[in-house]
């Protein structure tokens, strides 16, 4: 009987902790969703790309920067011949530093090659890597 009382005590103390976690996670998720949308839908006004820098800073200082990878690759797709007045390089360097972007890079490159996705593949190749997964880099890009 004491074991059941102990179990009930543990469960009841876990419920407030879960509520606190939910109250903490939901606002963070909402902020990340807004950031994702801001990056994904960003359009420079009068050639001004600078506001994008703050979005990248927020993305790469967040608890899970990889959540922004899709939005960043989407931005590269929307502006396939641009480097965002140099700001796309910040995203490239951020993804390289954190890692875990290679499969998405391959997916987005195959769907719609862009200046930045091609550059990222070349940089990987220049480091001596020959494949992403089972896909040879040599069939994707030529030097």
Tab-separated table of C-alpha atoms in Angstrom:
chain	number	residue	atom	x	y	z
A	1	UNK	CA	0.000	0.000	0.000
A	2	UNK	CA	2.855	2.347	0.766
A	3	UNK	CA	4.259	1.790	-2.728
A	4	UNK	CA	0.980	2.964	-4.264
A	5	UNK	CA	0.944	6.067	-2.087
A	6	UNK	CA	4.531	6.804	-3.111
A	7	UNK	CA	3.652	6.337	-6.796
A	8	UNK	CA	0.677	8.677	-6.434
A	9	UNK	CA	2.913	11.225	-4.710
A	10	UNK	CA	5.494	11.060	-7.524
A	11	UNK	CA	2.820	11.384	-10.200
A	12	UNK	CA	1.150	14.328	-8.513
A	13	UNK	CA	4.475	16.148	-8.181
A	14	UNK	CA	5.243	15.440	-11.862
A	15	UNK	CA	2.041	17.081	-13.067
A	16	UNK	CA	3.002	20.624	-11.996
A	17	UNK	CA	6.464	20.123	-13.487
A	18	UNK	CA	4.859	19.049	-16.771
A	19	UNK	CA	2.632	22.121	-16.750
A	20	UNK	CA	5.643	24.350	-16.213
A	21	UNK	CA	7.441	22.639	-19.078
A	22	UNK	CA	4.423	23.076	-21.366
A	23	UNK	CA	4.157	26.754	-20.416
A	24	UNK	CA	7.854	27.163	-21.229
A	25	UNK	CA	7.902	25.173	-24.465
A	26	UNK	CA	4.800	26.652	-26.089
A	27	UNK	CA	6.044	30.261	-26.135
A	28	UNK	CA	9.447	29.076	-27.379
A	29	UNK	CA	7.784	27.067	-30.156
A	30	UNK	CA	5.640	30.077	-31.084
A	31	UNK	CA	8.742	32.311	-31.257
A	32	UNK	CA	10.542	29.726	-33.403
A	33	UNK	CA	7.507	29.448	-35.700
A	34	UNK	CA	7.440	33.237	-36.120
A	35	UNK	CA	11.178	33.257	-36.786
A	36	UNK	CA	10.811	30.426	-39.300
A	37	UNK	CA	8.092	32.373	-41.111
A	38	UNK	CA	10.126	35.591	-41.019
A	39	UNK	CA	13.114	33.866	-42.638
A	40	UNK	CA	11.058	31.830	-45.095
A	41	UNK	CA	9.018	34.824	-46.283
A	42	UNK	CA	11.725	37.480	-46.098
A	43	UNK	CA	11.851	39.843	-49.051
A	44	UNK	CA	14.318	42.720	-49.141
A	45	UNK	CA	12.725	46.129	-49.392
A	46	UNK	CA	14.547	48.515	-51.718
A	47	UNK	CA	17.475	46.085	-51.819
A	48	UNK	CA	17.866	46.118	-48.024
A	49	UNK	CA	18.831	42.652	-46.788
A	50	UNK	CA	20.093	43.803	-43.374
A	51	UNK	CA	16.949	42.854	-41.382
A	52	UNK	CA	17.711	39.237	-42.306
A	53	UNK	CA	20.889	39.384	-40.217
A	54	UNK	CA	18.884	39.664	-36.986
A	55	UNK	CA	16.779	36.653	-37.985
A	56	UNK	CA	19.883	34.563	-38.622
A	57	UNK	CA	21.364	35.650	-35.291
A	58	UNK	CA	18.174	34.582	-33.516
A	59	UNK	CA	18.072	31.273	-35.383
A	60	UNK	CA	21.659	30.293	-34.649
A	61	UNK	CA	21.533	31.363	-31.001
A	62	UNK	CA	18.308	29.444	-30.359
A	63	UNK	CA	18.221	26.155	-28.444
A	64	UNK	CA	17.617	24.265	-31.720
A	65	UNK	CA	19.099	26.106	-34.709
A	66	UNK	CA	18.398	23.143	-36.990
A	67	UNK	CA	14.701	24.050	-36.844
A	68	UNK	CA	15.513	26.983	-39.126
A	69	UNK	CA	17.299	24.978	-41.804
A	70	UNK	CA	14.186	24.416	-43.932
A	71	UNK	CA	13.359	28.138	-43.861
A	72	UNK	CA	16.927	29.061	-44.812
A	73	UNK	CA	17.036	26.600	-47.701
A	74	UNK	CA	13.645	27.884	-48.813
A	75	UNK	CA	15.095	31.397	-48.851
A	76	UNK	CA	17.997	30.147	-50.985
A	77	UNK	CA	15.445	28.679	-53.403
A	78	UNK	CA	13.463	31.895	-53.610
A	79	UNK	CA	16.591	33.873	-54.457
A	80	UNK	CA	18.589	31.297	-56.461
A	81	UNK	CA	21.111	33.720	-57.951
A	82	UNK	CA	21.629	35.845	-54.827
A	83	UNK	CA	23.810	35.771	-51.765
A	84	UNK	CA	21.574	38.228	-49.927
A	85	UNK	CA	24.137	41.042	-50.132
A	86	UNK	CA	26.520	38.671	-48.351
A	87	UNK	CA	24.101	37.713	-45.557
A	88	UNK	CA	23.377	34.238	-46.910
A	89	UNK	CA	26.999	33.456	-46.060
A	90	UNK	CA	26.139	33.953	-42.379
A	91	UNK	CA	23.544	31.198	-42.682
A	92	UNK	CA	25.982	28.965	-44.578
A	93	UNK	CA	28.645	29.411	-41.890
A	94	UNK	CA	26.090	28.852	-39.137
A	95	UNK	CA	24.915	25.587	-40.671
A	96	UNK	CA	28.490	24.439	-41.231
A	97	UNK	CA	29.339	25.166	-37.592
A	98	UNK	CA	26.304	23.307	-36.232
A	99	UNK	CA	26.182	20.538	-38.827
A	100	UNK	CA	23.378	18.151	-39.614
A	101	UNK	CA	22.292	20.002	-42.757
A	102	UNK	CA	23.694	17.721	-45.454
A	103	UNK	CA	20.581	15.641	-46.182
A	104	UNK	CA	18.439	18.784	-46.448
A	105	UNK	CA	21.062	20.403	-48.657
A	106	UNK	CA	20.868	17.436	-51.005
A	107	UNK	CA	17.071	17.565	-51.023
A	108	UNK	CA	16.890	21.281	-51.790
A	109	UNK	CA	19.729	21.159	-54.335
A	110	UNK	CA	18.017	18.375	-56.254
A	111	UNK	CA	14.718	20.222	-56.206
A	112	UNK	CA	16.062	23.617	-57.250
A	113	UNK	CA	19.827	24.277	-57.385
A	114	UNK	CA	20.857	27.735	-56.265
A	115	UNK	CA	24.064	29.693	-55.895
A	116	UNK	CA	24.205	28.925	-52.180
A	117	UNK	CA	23.323	25.222	-52.341
A	118	UNK	CA	25.874	24.720	-55.116
A	119	UNK	CA	28.456	26.603	-53.067
A	120	UNK	CA	27.706	24.472	-50.015
A	121	UNK	CA	28.143	21.255	-52.004
A	122	UNK	CA	31.457	22.509	-53.411
A	123	UNK	CA	32.678	23.390	-49.931
A	124	UNK	CA	31.830	19.896	-48.720
A	125	UNK	CA	33.619	18.428	-51.717
A	126	UNK	CA	36.665	20.665	-51.122
A	127	UNK	CA	36.940	19.227	-47.607
A	128	UNK	CA	37.497	15.825	-49.174
A	129	UNK	CA	34.027	14.403	-48.634
A	130	UNK	CA	32.918	12.411	-51.673
A	131	UNK	CA	29.308	11.533	-50.792
A	132	UNK	CA	26.260	12.726	-48.947
A	133	UNK	CA	24.745	9.490	-47.794
A	134	UNK	CA	25.021	7.203	-50.804
A	135	UNK	CA	24.978	10.046	-53.360
A	136	UNK	CA	28.342	10.872	-54.949
A	137	UNK	CA	29.014	14.601	-54.987
A	138	UNK	CA	30.730	14.205	-58.344
A	139	UNK	CA	27.377	13.514	-60.078
A	140	UNK	CA	25.805	16.604	-58.510
A	141	UNK	CA	28.418	19.229	-59.268
A	142	UNK	CA	31.408	19.573	-61.506
A	143	UNK	CA	34.440	21.653	-60.595
